[in-house]
Coordinates of N, CA and C in Angstrom, one line a residue:
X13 N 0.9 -1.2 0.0 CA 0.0 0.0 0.0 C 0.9 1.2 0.0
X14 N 0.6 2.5 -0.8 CA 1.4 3.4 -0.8 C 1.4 4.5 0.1
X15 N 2.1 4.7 0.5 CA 2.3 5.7 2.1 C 1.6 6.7 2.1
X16 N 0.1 6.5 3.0 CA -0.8 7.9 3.0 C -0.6 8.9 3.0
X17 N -1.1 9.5 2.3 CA -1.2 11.3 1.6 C -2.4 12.2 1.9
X18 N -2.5 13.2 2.5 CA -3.5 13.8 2.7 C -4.1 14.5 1.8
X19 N -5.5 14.5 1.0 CA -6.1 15.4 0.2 C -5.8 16.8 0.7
X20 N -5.6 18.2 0.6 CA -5.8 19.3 1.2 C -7.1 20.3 1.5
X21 N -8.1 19.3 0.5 CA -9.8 20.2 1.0 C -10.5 19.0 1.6
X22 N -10.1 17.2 1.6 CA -10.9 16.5 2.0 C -10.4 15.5 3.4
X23 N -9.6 15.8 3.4 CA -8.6 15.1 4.6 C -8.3 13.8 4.3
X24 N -7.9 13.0 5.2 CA -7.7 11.4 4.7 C -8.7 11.0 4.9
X25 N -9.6 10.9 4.8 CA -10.7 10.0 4.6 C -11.0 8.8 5.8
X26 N -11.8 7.7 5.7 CA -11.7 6.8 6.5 C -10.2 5.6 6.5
X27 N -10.5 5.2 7.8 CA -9.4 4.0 8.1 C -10.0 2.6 6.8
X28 N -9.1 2.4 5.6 CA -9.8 1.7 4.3 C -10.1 0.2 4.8
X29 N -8.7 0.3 5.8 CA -8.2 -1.0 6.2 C -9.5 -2.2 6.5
X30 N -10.3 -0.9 7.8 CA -11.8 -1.7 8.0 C -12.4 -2.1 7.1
X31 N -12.0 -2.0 5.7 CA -13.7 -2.9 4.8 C -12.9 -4.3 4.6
X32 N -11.6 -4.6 4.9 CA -10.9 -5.9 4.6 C -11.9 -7.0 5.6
X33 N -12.5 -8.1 5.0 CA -13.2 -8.8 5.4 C -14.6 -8.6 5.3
X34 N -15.4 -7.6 5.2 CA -16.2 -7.3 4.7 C -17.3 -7.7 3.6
X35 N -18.5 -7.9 3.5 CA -19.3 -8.5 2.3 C -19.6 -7.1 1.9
X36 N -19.4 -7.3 0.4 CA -20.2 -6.0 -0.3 C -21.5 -6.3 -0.5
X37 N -22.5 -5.5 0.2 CA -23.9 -6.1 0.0 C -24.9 -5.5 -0.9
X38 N -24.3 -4.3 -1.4 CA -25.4 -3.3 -2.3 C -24.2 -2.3 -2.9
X39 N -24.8 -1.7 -4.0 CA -23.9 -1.0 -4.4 C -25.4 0.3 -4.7
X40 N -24.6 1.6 -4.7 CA -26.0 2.3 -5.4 C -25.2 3.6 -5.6
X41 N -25.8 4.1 -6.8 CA -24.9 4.9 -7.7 C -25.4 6.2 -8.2
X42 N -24.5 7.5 -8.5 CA -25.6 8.6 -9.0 C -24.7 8.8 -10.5
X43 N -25.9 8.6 -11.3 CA -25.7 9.4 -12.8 C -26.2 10.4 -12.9
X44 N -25.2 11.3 -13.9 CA -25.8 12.4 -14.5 C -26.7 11.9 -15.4
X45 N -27.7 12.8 -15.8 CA -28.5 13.0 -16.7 C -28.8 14.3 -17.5
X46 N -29.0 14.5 -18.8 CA -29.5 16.1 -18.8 C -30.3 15.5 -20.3
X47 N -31.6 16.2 -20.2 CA -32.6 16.0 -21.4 C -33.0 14.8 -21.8
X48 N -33.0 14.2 -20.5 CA -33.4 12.8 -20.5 C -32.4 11.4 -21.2
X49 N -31.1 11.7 -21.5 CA -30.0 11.0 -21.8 C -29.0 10.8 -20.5
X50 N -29.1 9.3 -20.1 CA -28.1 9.1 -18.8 C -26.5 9.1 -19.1
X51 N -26.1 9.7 -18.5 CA -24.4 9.3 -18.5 C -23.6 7.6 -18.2
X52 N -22.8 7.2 -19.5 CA -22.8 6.0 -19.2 C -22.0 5.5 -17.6
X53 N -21.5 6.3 -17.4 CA -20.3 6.2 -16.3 C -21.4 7.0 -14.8
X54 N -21.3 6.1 -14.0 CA -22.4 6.4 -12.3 C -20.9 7.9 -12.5
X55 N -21.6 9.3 -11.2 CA -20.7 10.1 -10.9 C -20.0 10.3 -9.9
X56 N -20.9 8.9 -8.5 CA -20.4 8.6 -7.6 C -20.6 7.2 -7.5
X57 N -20.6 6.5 -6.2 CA -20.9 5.2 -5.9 C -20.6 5.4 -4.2
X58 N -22.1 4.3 -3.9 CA -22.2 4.1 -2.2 C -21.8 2.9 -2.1
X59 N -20.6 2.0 -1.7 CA -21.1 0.3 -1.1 C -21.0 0.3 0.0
X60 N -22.3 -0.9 0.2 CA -22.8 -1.1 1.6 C -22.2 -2.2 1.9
X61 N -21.8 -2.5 3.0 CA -21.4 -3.5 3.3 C -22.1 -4.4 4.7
X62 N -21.9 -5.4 4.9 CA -22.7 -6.2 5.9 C -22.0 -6.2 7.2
X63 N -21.8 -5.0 7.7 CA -21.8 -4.6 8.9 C -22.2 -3.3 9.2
X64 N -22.8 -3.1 8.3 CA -24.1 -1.8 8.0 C -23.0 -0.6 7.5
X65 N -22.1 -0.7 7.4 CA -21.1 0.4 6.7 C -21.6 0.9 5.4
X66 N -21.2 1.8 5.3 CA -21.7 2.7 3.9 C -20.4 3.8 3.3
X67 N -19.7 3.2 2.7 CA -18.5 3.9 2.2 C -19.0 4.8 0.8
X68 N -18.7 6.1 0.4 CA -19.0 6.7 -0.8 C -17.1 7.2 -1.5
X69 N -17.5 6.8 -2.9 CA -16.3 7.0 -4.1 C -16.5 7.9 -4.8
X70 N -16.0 8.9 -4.7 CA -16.5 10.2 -5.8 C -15.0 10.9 -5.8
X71 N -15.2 11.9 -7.0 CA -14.2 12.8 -6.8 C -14.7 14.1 -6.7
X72 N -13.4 15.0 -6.3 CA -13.0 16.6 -5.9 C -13.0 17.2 -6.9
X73 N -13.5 18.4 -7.1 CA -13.0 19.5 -7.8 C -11.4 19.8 -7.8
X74 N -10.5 19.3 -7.1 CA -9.5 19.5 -7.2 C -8.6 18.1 -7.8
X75 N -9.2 17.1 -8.2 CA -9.2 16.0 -9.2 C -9.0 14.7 -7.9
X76 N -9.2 15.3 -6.6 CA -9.4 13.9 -6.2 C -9.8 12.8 -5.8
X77 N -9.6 11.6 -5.4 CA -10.7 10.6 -5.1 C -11.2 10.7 -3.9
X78 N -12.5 11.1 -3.7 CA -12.8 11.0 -2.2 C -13.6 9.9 -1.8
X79 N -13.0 9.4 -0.7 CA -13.7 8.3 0.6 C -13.8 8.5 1.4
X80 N -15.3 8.7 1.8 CA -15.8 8.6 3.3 C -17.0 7.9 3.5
X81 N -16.8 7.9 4.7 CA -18.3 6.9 5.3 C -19.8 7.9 5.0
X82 N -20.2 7.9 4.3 CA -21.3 8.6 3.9 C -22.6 7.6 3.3
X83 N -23.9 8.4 3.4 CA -25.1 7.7 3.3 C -25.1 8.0 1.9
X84 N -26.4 7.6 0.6 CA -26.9 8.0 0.0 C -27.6 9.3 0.0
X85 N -27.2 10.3 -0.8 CA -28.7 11.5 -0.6 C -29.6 11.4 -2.0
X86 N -30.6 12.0 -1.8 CA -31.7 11.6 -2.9 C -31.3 12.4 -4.0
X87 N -32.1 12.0 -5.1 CA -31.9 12.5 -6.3 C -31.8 14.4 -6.0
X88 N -31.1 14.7 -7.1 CA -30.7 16.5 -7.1 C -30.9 17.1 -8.7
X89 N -31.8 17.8 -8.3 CA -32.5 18.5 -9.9 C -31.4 19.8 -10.0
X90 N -31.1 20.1 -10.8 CA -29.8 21.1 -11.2 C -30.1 22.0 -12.3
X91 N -31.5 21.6 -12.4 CA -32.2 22.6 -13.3 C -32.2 22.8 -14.8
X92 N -31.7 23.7 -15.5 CA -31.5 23.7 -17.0 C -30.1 22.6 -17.1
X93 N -29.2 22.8 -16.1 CA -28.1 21.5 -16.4 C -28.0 20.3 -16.2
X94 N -29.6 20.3 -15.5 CA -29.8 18.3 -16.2 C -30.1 17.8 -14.6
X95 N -29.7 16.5 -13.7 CA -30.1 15.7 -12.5 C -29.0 15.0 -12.7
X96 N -29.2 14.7 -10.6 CA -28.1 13.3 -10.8 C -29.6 12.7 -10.2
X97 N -29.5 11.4 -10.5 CA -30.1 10.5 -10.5 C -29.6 9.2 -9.6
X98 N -30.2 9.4 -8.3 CA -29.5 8.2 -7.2 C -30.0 6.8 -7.4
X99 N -29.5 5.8 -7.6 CA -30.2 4.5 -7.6 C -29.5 3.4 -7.6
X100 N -30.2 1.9 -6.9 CA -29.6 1.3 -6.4 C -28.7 0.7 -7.9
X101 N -27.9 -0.1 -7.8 CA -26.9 -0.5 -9.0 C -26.6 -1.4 -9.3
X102 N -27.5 -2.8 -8.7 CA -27.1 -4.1 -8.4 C -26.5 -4.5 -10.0
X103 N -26.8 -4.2 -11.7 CA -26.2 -4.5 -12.8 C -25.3 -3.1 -13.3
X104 N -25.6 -2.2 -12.9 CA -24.5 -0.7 -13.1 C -23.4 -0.2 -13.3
X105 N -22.9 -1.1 -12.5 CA -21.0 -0.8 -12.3 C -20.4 -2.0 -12.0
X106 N -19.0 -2.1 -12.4 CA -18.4 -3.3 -12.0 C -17.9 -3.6 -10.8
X107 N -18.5 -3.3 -9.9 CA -18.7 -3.6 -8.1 C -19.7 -5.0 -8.4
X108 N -20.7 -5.2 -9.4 CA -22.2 -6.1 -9.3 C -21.4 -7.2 -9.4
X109 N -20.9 -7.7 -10.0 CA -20.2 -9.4 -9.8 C -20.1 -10.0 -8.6
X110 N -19.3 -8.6 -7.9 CA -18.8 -9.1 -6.2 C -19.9 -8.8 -5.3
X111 N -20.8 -9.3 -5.6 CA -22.1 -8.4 -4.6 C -22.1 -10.1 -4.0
X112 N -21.9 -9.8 -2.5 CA -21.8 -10.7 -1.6 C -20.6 -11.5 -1.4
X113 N -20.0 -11.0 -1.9 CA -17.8 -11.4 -1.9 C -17.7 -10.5 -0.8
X114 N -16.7 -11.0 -0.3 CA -15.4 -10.3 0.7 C -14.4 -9.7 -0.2
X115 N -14.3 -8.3 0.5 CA -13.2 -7.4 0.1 C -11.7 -8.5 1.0
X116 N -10.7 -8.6 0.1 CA -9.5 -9.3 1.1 C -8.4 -8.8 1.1
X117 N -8.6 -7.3 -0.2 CA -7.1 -6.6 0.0 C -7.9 -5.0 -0.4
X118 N -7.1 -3.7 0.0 CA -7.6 -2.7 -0.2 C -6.2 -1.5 -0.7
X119 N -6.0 -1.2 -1.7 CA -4.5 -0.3 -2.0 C -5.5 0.7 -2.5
X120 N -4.6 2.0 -2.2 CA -4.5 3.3 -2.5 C -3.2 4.1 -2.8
X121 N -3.7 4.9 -4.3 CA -2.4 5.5 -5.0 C -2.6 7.0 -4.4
X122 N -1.6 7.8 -4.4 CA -1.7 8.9 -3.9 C -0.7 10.2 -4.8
X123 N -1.4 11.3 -5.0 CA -0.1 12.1 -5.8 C 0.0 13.3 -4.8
X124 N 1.1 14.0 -5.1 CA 1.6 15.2 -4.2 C 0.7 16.3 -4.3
X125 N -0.2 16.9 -3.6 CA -0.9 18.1 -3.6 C -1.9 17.6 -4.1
X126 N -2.2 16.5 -4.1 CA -3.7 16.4 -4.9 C -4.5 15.0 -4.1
X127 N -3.5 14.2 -3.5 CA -4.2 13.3 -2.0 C -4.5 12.2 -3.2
X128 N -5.4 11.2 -2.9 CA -6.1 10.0 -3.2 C -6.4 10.1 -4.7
X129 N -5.9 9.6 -5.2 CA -5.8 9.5 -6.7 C -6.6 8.1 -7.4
X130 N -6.3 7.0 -6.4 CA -7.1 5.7 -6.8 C -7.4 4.9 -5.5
X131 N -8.3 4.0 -5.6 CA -8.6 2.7 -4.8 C -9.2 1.7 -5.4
X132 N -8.2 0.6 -4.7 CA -8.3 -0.8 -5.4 C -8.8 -1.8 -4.4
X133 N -10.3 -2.0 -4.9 CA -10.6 -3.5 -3.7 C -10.2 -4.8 -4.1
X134 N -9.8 -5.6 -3.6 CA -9.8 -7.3 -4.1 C -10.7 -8.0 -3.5
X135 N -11.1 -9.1 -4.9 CA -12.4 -9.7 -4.1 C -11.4 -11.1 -4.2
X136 N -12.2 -11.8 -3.9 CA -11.7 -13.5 -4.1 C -11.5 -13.9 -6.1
X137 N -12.1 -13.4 -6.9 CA -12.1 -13.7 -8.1 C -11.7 -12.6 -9.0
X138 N -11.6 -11.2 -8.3 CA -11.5 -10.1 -9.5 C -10.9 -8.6 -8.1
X139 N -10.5 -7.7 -8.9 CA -10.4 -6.1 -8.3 C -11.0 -5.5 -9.2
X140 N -11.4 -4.4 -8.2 CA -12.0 -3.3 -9.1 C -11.4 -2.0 -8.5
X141 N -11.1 -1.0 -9.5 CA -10.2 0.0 -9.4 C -11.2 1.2 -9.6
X142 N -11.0 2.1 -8.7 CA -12.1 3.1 -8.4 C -10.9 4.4 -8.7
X143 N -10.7 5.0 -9.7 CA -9.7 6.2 -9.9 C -10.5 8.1 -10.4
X144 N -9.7 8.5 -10.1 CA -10.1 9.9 -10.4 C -9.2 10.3 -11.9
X145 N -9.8 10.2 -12.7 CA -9.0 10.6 -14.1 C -9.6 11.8 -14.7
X146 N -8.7 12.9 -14.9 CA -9.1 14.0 -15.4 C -10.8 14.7 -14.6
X147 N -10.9 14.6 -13.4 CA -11.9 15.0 -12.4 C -13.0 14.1 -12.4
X148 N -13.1 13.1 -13.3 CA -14.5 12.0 -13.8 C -14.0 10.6 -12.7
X149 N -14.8 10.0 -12.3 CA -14.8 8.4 -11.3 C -14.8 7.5 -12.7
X150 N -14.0 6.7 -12.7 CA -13.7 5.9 -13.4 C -13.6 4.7 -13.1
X151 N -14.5 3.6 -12.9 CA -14.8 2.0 -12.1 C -13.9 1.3 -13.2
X152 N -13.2 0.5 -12.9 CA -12.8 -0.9 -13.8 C -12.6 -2.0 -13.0
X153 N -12.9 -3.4 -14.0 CA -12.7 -4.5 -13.0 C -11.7 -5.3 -14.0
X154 N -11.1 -6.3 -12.7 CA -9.9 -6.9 -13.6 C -10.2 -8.3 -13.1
X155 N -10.2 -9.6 -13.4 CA -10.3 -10.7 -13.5 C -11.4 -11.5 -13.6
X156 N -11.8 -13.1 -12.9 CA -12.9 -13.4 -13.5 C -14.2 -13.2 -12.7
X157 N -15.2 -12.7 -12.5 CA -15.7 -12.1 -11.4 C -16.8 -13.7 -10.9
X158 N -16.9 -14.4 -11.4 CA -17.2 -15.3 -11.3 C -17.4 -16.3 -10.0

């Protein structure tokens, strides 16, 4: 794991270490929308986990990745520039494979002045890489989720 770095407007976030052992039990996600066309990429992500934890993956205006223990909030109308649209995600993002897997490893990349750059859960079959690229949340999964 690479040596913690502090965001400078979000702080370090939670201790990651606690979701190791963990079931991911729900995932639920917010898309943009504007004119009735959804954005294919969620603009955050909540997973819940089965010890009632509720971790949220978004990024900063200052391009970074933020994690904290936070709930769901409801949908947000934004007016002429469109909604984010809150909802659950069980087929949505590539978190759904591992829906009821144990997280077994947890890494974080970190860059100078800009804090949390990525996080990587490991399930028993696959990772998924949760990164901040150019200010957008970018989900990928890597093996067989199976």
């Amino acid at each position: 794991m690479t040596a913690p770095a502090m965001c400078p407007a979000h702080g370090p976030g939670p201790d990651l270490a606690a979701l190791v052992g963990r079931r991911l039990t729900a995932v639920v996600a917010s898309w943009f929308s504007h004119r009735g066309e959804r954005a294919a990429e969620p603009v955050v992500v909540w997973l819940r986990d089965d010890h009632g934890g509720c971790t949220f993956v978004g990024t900063g205006s200052d391009w970074c990745l933020i994690v904290s223990d936070d709930r769901p909030h409801a949908d947000v109308d934004l007016g002429e520039w469109g909604r984010l649209d809150v909802r659950d995600a069980p087929h949505g993002t590539p978190f759904a494979p591992y829906l009821g897997h144990p997280v077994l490893a947890v890494r974080q990349e970190h860059a100078p002045g800009t804090g949390r750059t990525a996080l990587e859960l490991d399930f028993p079959t696959g990772t998924v890489r949760c990164e901040s690229r150019d200010g957008d949340l970018r989900l990928t999964a890597t093996g067989d989720p199976r």
